[in-house]
Every structure is written in structure tokens, then in C-alpha cells.
């Protein structure tokens, strides 16, 4: 089984050469003093903890799983100590608000750290990821007293966070939730109800767990307009702000599941637990949306991070394993056979993985750069523009990265043949772990509906124009060195196809309410391929001036050309599927299925 | 969790209406007396045992797994009893040679039974599947004494079979095997070596296990031309032919793996175990090929069978679960929400599953019909033609059905959202179980190499012509009722694309030894889509005269039109990928990955 190696070279290339972050950060108030040396030191330290502390937990944690015993949840061996190390390194507050002890680092940098954390051990990574999400919601919407009481302890990791949305009868359709919040008369509320699928909702790694719970006030309007957000701590803070009385809430059980087995997925029962409103009453969903852009990108990064791990495992095996001979004649005649890399089909698999992973790495950094502008820019127009880009790209970053990750992990298993199916090789775990990233934080179908509904049809295609303008600006400023036939023409054609398909969807939707839903996943997929094509063009254009090894350059160039020749053509079929409309999707009645 | 229901209606429709088996069987010597009533009774009995005996074992068996204890392997609870029931029903000999107690049923019928057995519990199904494979090899190649001693007991299931090919250092490249067979001087051999990945190589369900082992004779030529096949029983038959002395061979361990966990995947150690040559010395691989066509089709059927189970689970959930509202307005305003079937994207997923499963069912029956002609026809030319069709279609039946099965099972998990990831719902198990079907019995990449290498480039495209002729004959005889725009034109275009891509591959291969490998998987995939399009055209053309319910007819037609509109367009991108050749696949050197 290959050891996880943090992909620092490519991360540095993406940050420094593709996105020129040194200059980018300098242009933004609040992060203008982050320089690439600081960033590099942070990346190196993160790589160390990921390789040395987190990666070794990954397989053992999967085998052992979390334990539930009468409401007490114990993380697998080593997790508590790793959490301690992680917190002591200050990693929990890397992107956090400096007023409360956060380091205030840009998302462009934080994302790269997230890739390594999630890629080395996703089950562990979920704990800080959910805490960071909770901190975001709190920082944006909570009253100052709450922030003062909780935020610093959460950035430090002393207290962890959890997000409690789903209930047994509803996940996607949160308007149906039944958990109740009744005013106690002292400004606090009593919460009663059951939440399921609560990742790390209970564990022994931190001294307290702060839950962010969606619930309904007694007078709440029906549906999604009657949902409020509450902060509900496992232990109520005492007068000194330390851990005090246990709140009446408990973990009823943890799920047996396909993957991310080391993490506890909890059923949480609230029995009149004390909580405080975060943000306005009945505006809970809006509060959640603040963090959702970050969380959805984070899930995309998760998938991609694990997929990088899968690539490393497959590549190591392909180099080591000898089997058969090269079609052009023996490459290592002194051995019984050549290694797997001589076989074109094995190369196809590895190149597909590499092209998707490296395209994905550039893409998450691209989305993160818009998040940075949206957060740090002091030019209102720039900020609004960046917020629109974030809105458009977020569903793609969640769904396309994780779909690509599953494809990658399945290939990474296939390269190993029978050994890919055996647990000790580790490749099958990546498939099982990645699979959840396509489901949670809004299924990829829900992401596709968000993209095609709110962000495309409702926006009348205006958001897409911002993206197209961005590509056009790149093409006119930076693309002069790119091969016209192999890179520029395919990119331009794919972009034109995306625009055409967008028009088609807009037309279809005018008199067919089912058209967006029928096209949604194909449309998101198409956008994803076009976005990756743009990323690969950016990557290729950054190569000539980059101070990287010749081997790195040659590998990048070859991988990029593979992407344009072999993967991008998928756009054509997606266009045809979208054009086919909703008729065949909607024709059948229920009994005909 | 939905209960598995044997898809008898569709199986009957495929057999009776699409393939008109009554007439077909009558035309073939040896099975001319099998009528559709007999077949129907067999199918109903098989459905019963699958629904009532095997399906209930599926999830429990996955949770429990097989047990290894000091060389003794115990199948999960209930497996031994189910095996007994299965054997008493005579299912093991359904397609077997009547001279030795087999029932001699046609493959077209046996395949349908296999689908149900594998679909209800794949881990169990592997035991009779491997025994049937061993019987095939023995029936075709073993000396009469061996057949007399073993075959009847194996058809009855009293003795089970296992296939021992892979070794730790070689799987695909069997020329590298190291297991030795030394003549004992009495016509028997002593086998020494280690085999891995031996499915049900050891267990407690049958009183004896007969291993078919690939090994090398002392004077064997190097590589794949020096491999011989040996029969090596766990217990040597005594003078009366009953179980006698234990042969010196043992199960060293069983694997922990991603899926098919109830089945034991064994490391087998042979320590001078007594065996007998099957077929000629050094012709072991050729002997294996006899059964390989059957086994590879069987693996395709396995994948499809489990995918049918996944479809049933997803459909039941989609009907039951209420969440959100139809885009055209509430369908069940009296309830809090509509069921999932109102959502176009959920329909897309279910229709994709249904289209692939039902296309797959028709396709395996189609391949089985060629196996029947190859086996039973007494017209030499027909036989040879059928053998060519089998050779061409076998790799597609193995790889395309199992690739489609994974896609189907992943969708079947996605329909359930978070519940799809939880073990108790059963959907995630289907993904884990199906995954192995893409790997074993020759990885799907190896199948693709077989199709494009031996069956296409080496055959100079001649085999494809047989397939094209078959489609053309159908088009001129049976297709008059089909919609020209929605069915016939897409089918003809896709067929023409396949022919063009075949020519492209032949041209590329003339001066590029890497071209076939670089195109292999895309080419197989393309062929698969075209073959399914042909099947769907056959299905649609069989509908008008079929005595089936209106709902069945309408559902079939809608699913077929969905296939042509939404899935078949994939052919276009595969064509583009093939045209792109091997350059970008082969460009990178090893250090650039």
C-alpha cells in the first residue's frame, strides 16, 4: 500500500504560477501581508502533519470504526491524539476571524491545506471541516455574546462543531423538519426532536461539541420559510465560560455505512436541550447559505483530495507490478515482464485520473479566489461580481469534483486488478469514502438543480456571461502561446457549446417546467468539463515561465493535451442529451416503471 | 429495504417475444423438446428459491462474512442449508451433460436462471457458477475416467468446483505462473505452489471441492505455451468413488475485501497435492478458453442481476419517499410532499437503470442464443458462424454488462440520498458487490483488449461484419413498425459509427502498435451501446404482438425511447476519442507521471 505524499509541487505551481497568488493577495485588504514564503511554510507544515499524523490513521480507522456505547462515542485509536496535535498546530483557525484568534488566511491557501487534510484521512478531516463550517455561520450571524463565548474555543478546536439539519423523514426538503424550539423566556430556547446523519455529532476528541440545529419556532410559518438556526452546546458553558452542565441531548446510535467508517454518523436526540437563536427567527436557511458556499467547495475538495490519494496508490502499483509486455516490444527484457505503465490502457486510466485531479485542483483554487475577492475586496462592484461567480461555480465545485473523484477512484482500483478489491491495498477504501461526497451537503442532483434553476434559468443566463467574460479575457490576454488546434479550438468550441446549451435550456424552460430538472445533471457535467478545459488552458499557459523541473513541465503538457483530446469531447454528448429535452424522461406513469 | 422480486415478466417477454425461444429451441437437435411451458415451470421454481431462500441470505451474509479458522472455512449462517436446497432442486445440473445426470437445458434458459440466482445473492451464486465452469472444462477436455468419477457428483452439487489460476505475482499474465506439477509415475501428478483469489476454494457447503489448477510441467516451454490444467480434489476419491484421503492442499487464509463478503476468497497452498491432467499437456490455457466464453457471459449476467436488484430497491424507495413537489405543481396535495418519482432527475436515474438493465437482459439472451447454436446446431456452417459471434460478443457481454451494472448500482444508491450510503438499506452493498464483476474473470480492460486485438484487428474486422449482417437482416425483416426518426435512424447511425471507428482502428494499427490498446475500452464501450441499441430495437419491434399488459408495453416503449434519446448519443464521444489515437496516451515517460 502506497504512502500518501502531500502533492506540494503541484499545489505550489497552481498557487504561484497559475493563480499568481503573491500578487493576488497583495491586492486585497486584510490579506495583503500574506506572502508566498509564509504560505509555503504553512503548506510544508500542513504536509508534515498530513503525511505523518493523519495518513497513518486512515486505514486503521476504517477497519476499527467509531464506537458507540450507551450514548458515548469513542473515535478510533489515535484520533483523539491526532486531533490534539491538529489543534495545537492552530490548523482549526487557519481561515478564521483574527478578532477571535483565527489566522485570517485566504481561502486560496486554506483550500490547499484542506485538500491535504481530507486526502490523507477524510474521516478525521470531517471533524475540523464541520467545526470550520459552524464557525463561519456563527461569525456571520450570531450575536456578539455568543461569538465571545464560543468562537475562540472553536477556532482552537478545544470545542468542536456539528451541523444538525437532516431528520428521518427529510433531507433535501428541509421545509418538512419537525424539531421544535420553544422559548424559555430568558432568551434561550428548549429544543426537542431527532436529527440523523450528524457527522461527528458526538465523540471524545474535544471537551465540548457545539451543534448548529435547524428547528421550528412555535409560530413558524410552514415550509422552508419557517426554519430557524440554533446553537445548542453539548455542555452548557458555566459562569467562567468553561464546560458546565450537560445539556439534555444525546447520541442515540451511530450508523453502519459504506465508507468514512472512522467518523461517527450520529442520530442526535434533543430532549428540551437549551439553545440560542443564531441570526433572525425563520431565517435559518439563509444563515446556512452563508456557510454553504464554503462547505460545498470543501466537499468538492474532499473528493479531489481522496482521489489524489487514489492516484498515488495506482501509480505506485503500476510502476512496481510487472505483467505482460509493451506492445512495441519488451521494455525491460532482463525481467520476466514489463511494468504496467507500458500498457496503453493502464496509461489511459492513470492519465484520466491525473487530468481530472489536477484540473480539479486548479478549479477549486479558482473558486477559492472568487471567495477571497468576495470576502476581502473593498470595491463593492468587484465584491458583487465575485459573489455572483461564487454562486455560479459552487454547485459545480461540489458535484463535478466529487463525480470526477469517484471516476478517479474506480479507475485507481481497476489499475490494481484483483488487488484493488482487497482491503489491505487501500484502493477500495477510497471508492467507499469518496462515494459519500456525491451525496452529502446536498446530493449532486440537488447541486445540478441549483445550478440550472436558481443560477441559470432564474438568472436568465446572466451569471454564465460572467464566466464567459472571464474565459474571453484570459483568451485575449494570456493564451497567445497555446496550441490553436489542440487547445484553443477545443476550448472555444466547448465554451460555445455550453452557451448554446444554456440557450436551449432557457428556451425549453419557457414552456416546460420539467425541462430544467431533466437537463440538470447533464448541464452541470458539461459546465464542469468546460471549466476544467479553461483550467487546463490556464495551466498550460503558465508553464513556460514556471520555475519547475522539465519533467514536471513535460508531464503537465502531456496531461493537458490528453484532457483536450480524450476527455473534453464528452461535452458533445451532453449537448445532445440536453437538446433531447424532458419528453422521454417524463413520459412514463408511476405504474410503468 | 426492498425485497428482491424475480423479474419473471420481463424474462418471459425477452425469451418468448424478443427471441421466440419456442421456435428457436425446436430448431436445434438436443433441445428440440424443450417447450415454453417447461421453461416457464423452471423459471417459476427458480424464482421461488431465489426470492425465498437466497435473497434473505444476501445482507446477513455480507455482514457476517465467511470464517477462516486454521484452514477450515465456514460459510455464513444459512449458506450450507441453502446450498443443500439448491442442489436438491437439481439447479447445479440445469445446463449439464445429460449423460452424467445434467438436464441439458439451453443456455438461453439457463442464463435467465443465472440472472435470478446471482441477482438475489451473488456471494452464494458464485459457488454454483464456479462448479458449472469446472464441469464445462471437464466435460469438454477430461478423460472418460475423470468424467465418470467426478462429473455426476459435481452436477448434483455433492462436490463443488473451484478454478485456480491467479498467483501472487501474476493474474492477467498467466505465462508467469510458478505452480509446478511433477509426474508421480502412475499417471497422476504432484502439485506444488500457491494460488490466490480462489473463490470458494474452501468451504463447508459441499463434502468435496474439485480444483481446476493451472500449473507447469517440469519440461514445459516458457510463458503461456507451457501451462497445463489439472484436476486436484480436496479429498481423493476412494475405491468406491466416495470421499477418501485428504489431499495435501489447504486454505492459508481468506481475503478481507470490498464486497462479495459472504463468499470466501482463498489463498490455496498445494504441497505436493495429487492431481490429474485435464486435456493435453501445455494446452491448459486452451482448455480454459472452452469455459471462458460461458464464464465471462456469466459474470456479465451477475453484474446485471445485481443491478436489477439495485433498481428494485431504488424504485421502491422513490415511490415511498415523499420529498419536495413536482415542478408542474403538487401531485399529492393531501400529503406534505410528493414522492420522488415526480422529480425529473430521479426519473433520469431510474430510467437509465431500467434501460441498461433491460437492454442487458436482452443482450445476454442474444449471446446465449449464439452459444446454443454453437453447441446444438448440426449444421457445420451455422455452428462456425455462431462460434464467431460468440467470440466477438463475449468480451462485450462481460465488460459492458458489468460497467453498466456499476453505473446502475451507483445511481440506485444516489436515488436514496444519504440512506443509500447506510448499510441497512442494502443499496451500498450492491455497489460493493458489483465492483468485482468488472475485475475478475479478466478485467474489463483485458476484455477490451481481447475484443479489439484478437477479435477485431487480428480478424481484420471480419467478425464485426457478421454482427452488422445480423443487424441488417433484422432491419430489413422486422423493423418496419419502428419509428424512423426516434429509433431506426439513431440505430443505423450508431452502427455506421461503429463501422467507421473499426476502420479507423484498423488503419491506426497498421503502423502504431499502441493504437489498439489506447482505443480498446472506448471501442468496447461503443460496441456495447450499439449492441444495446440493437436490442432495444428488437424489444420495441416485439411489443405489438406480445401478450403483455398495456402498462408493460407503455413502460417498455418509453424506456426504449429514453435509451435512444439520452444514452445512445454516448457513441459520438467514443468515436471522437478513438479517432484521437494513441499519441496523447503514450507521450509521457515514466518519471513524468
Tab-separated table of C-alpha atoms in Angstrom, chain B residues 42-249:
chain	number	residue	atom	x	y	z
B	42	UNK	CA	-38.376	-23.972	-14.437
B	43	UNK	CA	-38.325	-20.191	-14.279
B	44	UNK	CA	-41.090	-20.117	-11.686
B	45	UNK	CA	-39.343	-22.645	-9.494
B	46	UNK	CA	-36.070	-20.771	-9.821
B	47	UNK	CA	-37.819	-17.529	-8.909
B	48	UNK	CA	-39.180	-19.169	-5.788
B	49	UNK	CA	-35.846	-20.399	-4.497
B	50	UNK	CA	-34.189	-17.067	-5.337
B	51	UNK	CA	-36.828	-14.975	-3.610
B	52	UNK	CA	-37.390	-17.235	-0.629
B	53	UNK	CA	-34.086	-18.970	0.027
B	54	UNK	CA	-31.245	-16.934	-1.483
B	55	UNK	CA	-32.366	-13.291	-1.253
B	56	UNK	CA	-32.790	-13.461	2.535
B	57	UNK	CA	-29.130	-14.514	2.857
B	58	UNK	CA	-27.758	-11.565	0.946
B	59	UNK	CA	-27.446	-8.865	3.563
B	60	UNK	CA	-26.806	-11.083	6.557
B	61	UNK	CA	-24.114	-12.915	4.629
B	62	UNK	CA	-22.444	-9.619	3.806
B	63	UNK	CA	-22.434	-8.594	7.457
B	64	UNK	CA	-21.185	-11.921	8.735
B	65	UNK	CA	-18.755	-12.934	6.008
B	66	UNK	CA	-17.123	-16.321	5.651
B	67	UNK	CA	-14.953	-17.531	8.512
B	68	UNK	CA	-11.438	-18.948	8.366
B	69	UNK	CA	-10.069	-20.918	11.274
B	70	UNK	CA	-6.831	-22.859	10.921
B	71	UNK	CA	-7.566	-23.801	7.324
B	72	UNK	CA	-11.233	-24.551	7.878
B	73	UNK	CA	-13.597	-22.202	6.060
B	74	UNK	CA	-17.191	-21.875	7.234
B	75	UNK	CA	-19.757	-20.131	5.070
B	76	UNK	CA	-22.091	-17.614	6.740
B	77	UNK	CA	-25.182	-18.802	8.591
B	78	UNK	CA	-27.763	-20.373	6.313
B	79	UNK	CA	-25.482	-20.839	3.300
B	80	UNK	CA	-24.935	-24.555	3.839
B	81	UNK	CA	-28.652	-25.197	4.122
B	82	UNK	CA	-29.374	-23.043	1.072
B	83	UNK	CA	-26.728	-24.942	-0.871
B	84	UNK	CA	-28.447	-28.165	0.110
B	85	UNK	CA	-31.804	-26.845	-1.079
B	86	UNK	CA	-30.246	-25.587	-4.285
B	87	UNK	CA	-28.654	-28.955	-5.008
B	88	UNK	CA	-31.774	-30.928	-4.164
B	89	UNK	CA	-33.649	-28.834	-6.714
B	90	UNK	CA	-31.190	-30.056	-9.332
B	91	UNK	CA	-30.172	-26.490	-10.233
B	92	UNK	CA	-26.477	-27.331	-10.460
B	93	UNK	CA	-27.006	-29.562	-13.458
B	94	UNK	CA	-29.515	-27.391	-15.308
B	95	UNK	CA	-27.284	-26.887	-18.338
B	96	UNK	CA	-25.177	-30.007	-17.760
B	97	UNK	CA	-24.486	-33.008	-19.946
B	98	UNK	CA	-27.424	-35.486	-19.619
B	99	UNK	CA	-25.015	-38.439	-19.899
B	100	UNK	CA	-23.820	-37.514	-16.421
B	101	UNK	CA	-27.079	-36.503	-14.866
B	102	UNK	CA	-27.258	-32.963	-16.232
B	103	UNK	CA	-30.555	-31.603	-17.539
B	104	UNK	CA	-29.122	-30.362	-20.827
B	105	UNK	CA	-31.173	-27.176	-20.888
B	106	UNK	CA	-30.337	-24.454	-23.408
B	107	UNK	CA	-28.145	-21.552	-22.331
B	108	UNK	CA	-30.923	-19.129	-23.275
B	109	UNK	CA	-32.932	-20.581	-20.410
B	110	UNK	CA	-30.043	-21.237	-18.039
B	111	UNK	CA	-28.951	-17.609	-18.357
B	112	UNK	CA	-32.265	-16.359	-17.079
B	113	UNK	CA	-31.987	-18.646	-14.063
B	114	UNK	CA	-28.444	-17.414	-13.514
B	115	UNK	CA	-29.646	-13.820	-13.505
B	116	UNK	CA	-32.058	-14.579	-10.694
B	117	UNK	CA	-29.578	-16.624	-8.655
B	118	UNK	CA	-26.824	-14.018	-8.939
B	119	UNK	CA	-29.223	-11.119	-8.540
B	120	UNK	CA	-30.667	-12.441	-5.318
B	121	UNK	CA	-27.344	-13.363	-3.683
B	122	UNK	CA	-24.162	-13.042	-5.700
B	123	UNK	CA	-21.900	-14.394	-2.958
B	124	UNK	CA	-23.908	-17.602	-2.885
B	125	UNK	CA	-24.262	-17.705	-6.663
B	126	UNK	CA	-20.512	-17.837	-7.092
B	127	UNK	CA	-20.370	-21.374	-5.720
B	128	UNK	CA	-22.631	-22.997	-8.346
B	129	UNK	CA	-21.212	-20.694	-11.008
B	130	UNK	CA	-17.664	-21.922	-10.447
B	131	UNK	CA	-18.808	-25.500	-10.205
B	132	UNK	CA	-20.632	-25.142	-13.516
B	133	UNK	CA	-17.500	-23.686	-15.081
B	134	UNK	CA	-15.384	-26.549	-13.805
B	135	UNK	CA	-17.921	-29.033	-15.170
B	136	UNK	CA	-17.754	-27.394	-18.578
B	137	UNK	CA	-13.977	-27.694	-18.725
B	138	UNK	CA	-14.147	-31.273	-17.560
B	139	UNK	CA	-16.930	-32.257	-19.914
B	140	UNK	CA	-15.028	-30.846	-22.880
B	141	UNK	CA	-11.489	-31.943	-22.086
B	142	UNK	CA	-11.155	-34.557	-19.355
B	143	UNK	CA	-10.551	-38.236	-19.965
B	144	UNK	CA	-13.558	-40.501	-19.530
B	145	UNK	CA	-12.304	-41.962	-16.246
B	146	UNK	CA	-12.203	-38.481	-14.742
B	147	UNK	CA	-15.631	-37.626	-16.073
B	148	UNK	CA	-17.040	-40.875	-14.721
B	149	UNK	CA	-15.529	-40.260	-11.335
B	150	UNK	CA	-16.447	-36.591	-10.900
B	151	UNK	CA	-18.998	-35.174	-13.253
B	152	UNK	CA	-22.226	-36.554	-11.849
B	153	UNK	CA	-21.259	-35.629	-8.306
B	154	UNK	CA	-20.451	-32.106	-9.449
B	155	UNK	CA	-23.672	-31.588	-11.405
B	156	UNK	CA	-25.566	-32.709	-8.338
B	157	UNK	CA	-23.585	-30.290	-6.198
B	158	UNK	CA	-22.485	-33.030	-3.848
B	159	UNK	CA	-18.986	-31.991	-4.865
B	160	UNK	CA	-18.279	-28.358	-5.635
B	161	UNK	CA	-15.738	-26.919	-8.072
B	162	UNK	CA	-13.127	-24.164	-7.951
B	163	UNK	CA	-10.843	-22.543	-10.524
B	164	UNK	CA	-7.236	-21.873	-9.504
B	165	UNK	CA	-5.457	-19.561	-11.929
B	166	UNK	CA	-4.029	-16.454	-10.248
B	167	UNK	CA	-0.796	-16.417	-8.254
B	168	UNK	CA	0.565	-13.639	-6.052
B	169	UNK	CA	2.786	-12.261	-8.802
B	170	UNK	CA	0.527	-12.837	-11.793
B	171	UNK	CA	-3.095	-12.577	-12.799
B	172	UNK	CA	-3.564	-11.237	-16.311
B	173	UNK	CA	-0.190	-12.558	-17.464
B	174	UNK	CA	-0.635	-16.251	-16.681
B	175	UNK	CA	2.515	-17.135	-18.587
B	176	UNK	CA	4.374	-16.206	-15.395
B	177	UNK	CA	2.804	-18.834	-13.138
B	178	UNK	CA	5.129	-20.886	-10.930
B	179	UNK	CA	2.962	-23.690	-9.603
B	180	UNK	CA	4.653	-26.962	-10.571
B	181	UNK	CA	3.169	-30.323	-11.494
B	182	UNK	CA	5.562	-33.265	-11.249
B	183	UNK	CA	4.601	-36.692	-12.646
B	184	UNK	CA	4.075	-39.295	-9.929
B	185	UNK	CA	4.722	-42.087	-12.409
B	186	UNK	CA	1.214	-43.543	-12.052
B	187	UNK	CA	-0.484	-41.102	-14.398
B	188	UNK	CA	-1.098	-38.637	-11.615
B	189	UNK	CA	0.905	-35.515	-10.746
B	190	UNK	CA	2.103	-33.815	-7.580
B	191	UNK	CA	1.214	-30.118	-7.484
B	192	UNK	CA	3.164	-27.573	-5.510
B	193	UNK	CA	2.612	-23.848	-5.345
B	194	UNK	CA	0.385	-21.050	-4.136
B	195	UNK	CA	-2.756	-19.742	-5.767
B	196	UNK	CA	-4.626	-16.614	-4.670
B	197	UNK	CA	-8.082	-15.121	-5.215
B	198	UNK	CA	-9.659	-18.593	-5.340
B	199	UNK	CA	-13.378	-18.012	-4.972
B	200	UNK	CA	-14.976	-20.592	-2.666
B	201	UNK	CA	-11.678	-22.502	-2.834
B	202	UNK	CA	-12.536	-23.867	0.582
B	203	UNK	CA	-15.868	-24.090	2.412
B	204	UNK	CA	-18.184	-26.355	4.356
B	205	UNK	CA	-21.149	-26.406	1.959
B	206	UNK	CA	-20.161	-29.483	-0.062
B	207	UNK	CA	-18.430	-32.661	1.036
B	208	UNK	CA	-15.640	-32.249	-1.529
B	209	UNK	CA	-14.184	-29.432	-3.632
B	210	UNK	CA	-12.660	-30.182	-7.008
B	211	UNK	CA	-9.993	-27.659	-8.011
B	212	UNK	CA	-9.003	-26.977	-11.600
B	213	UNK	CA	-5.458	-25.753	-11.300
B	214	UNK	CA	-3.137	-24.198	-13.856
B	215	UNK	CA	0.433	-25.414	-13.379
B	216	UNK	CA	3.648	-26.071	-15.259
B	217	UNK	CA	5.123	-29.447	-16.071
B	218	UNK	CA	8.873	-29.863	-15.440
B	219	UNK	CA	9.662	-29.719	-19.153
B	220	UNK	CA	7.130	-27.020	-20.011
B	221	UNK	CA	8.099	-24.378	-22.555
B	222	UNK	CA	8.294	-20.890	-21.042
B	223	UNK	CA	5.357	-18.490	-20.965
B	224	UNK	CA	1.747	-19.146	-21.768
B	225	UNK	CA	2.530	-22.075	-24.046
B	226	UNK	CA	3.753	-24.088	-21.088
B	227	UNK	CA	0.647	-24.116	-18.965
B	228	UNK	CA	-1.332	-27.273	-18.221
B	229	UNK	CA	-4.652	-27.833	-16.499
B	230	UNK	CA	-5.031	-30.236	-13.589
B	231	UNK	CA	-7.906	-31.574	-11.609
B	232	UNK	CA	-6.991	-31.581	-7.924
B	233	UNK	CA	-9.644	-32.746	-5.443
B	234	UNK	CA	-9.673	-31.691	-1.806
B	235	UNK	CA	-10.443	-35.316	-0.887
B	236	UNK	CA	-9.214	-38.094	-3.135
B	237	UNK	CA	-11.990	-40.481	-4.190
B	238	UNK	CA	-11.672	-43.905	-2.571
B	239	UNK	CA	-12.130	-47.229	-4.352
B	240	UNK	CA	-15.923	-46.803	-4.313
B	241	UNK	CA	-15.657	-43.269	-5.637
B	242	UNK	CA	-16.601	-41.724	-2.333
B	243	UNK	CA	-14.663	-39.147	-0.356
B	244	UNK	CA	-11.377	-40.686	0.746
B	245	UNK	CA	-7.989	-39.315	1.888
B	246	UNK	CA	-7.364	-35.601	2.310
B	247	UNK	CA	-5.086	-34.286	-0.416
B	248	UNK	CA	-2.122	-32.200	0.853
B	249	UNK	CA	-3.547	-28.796	-0.033
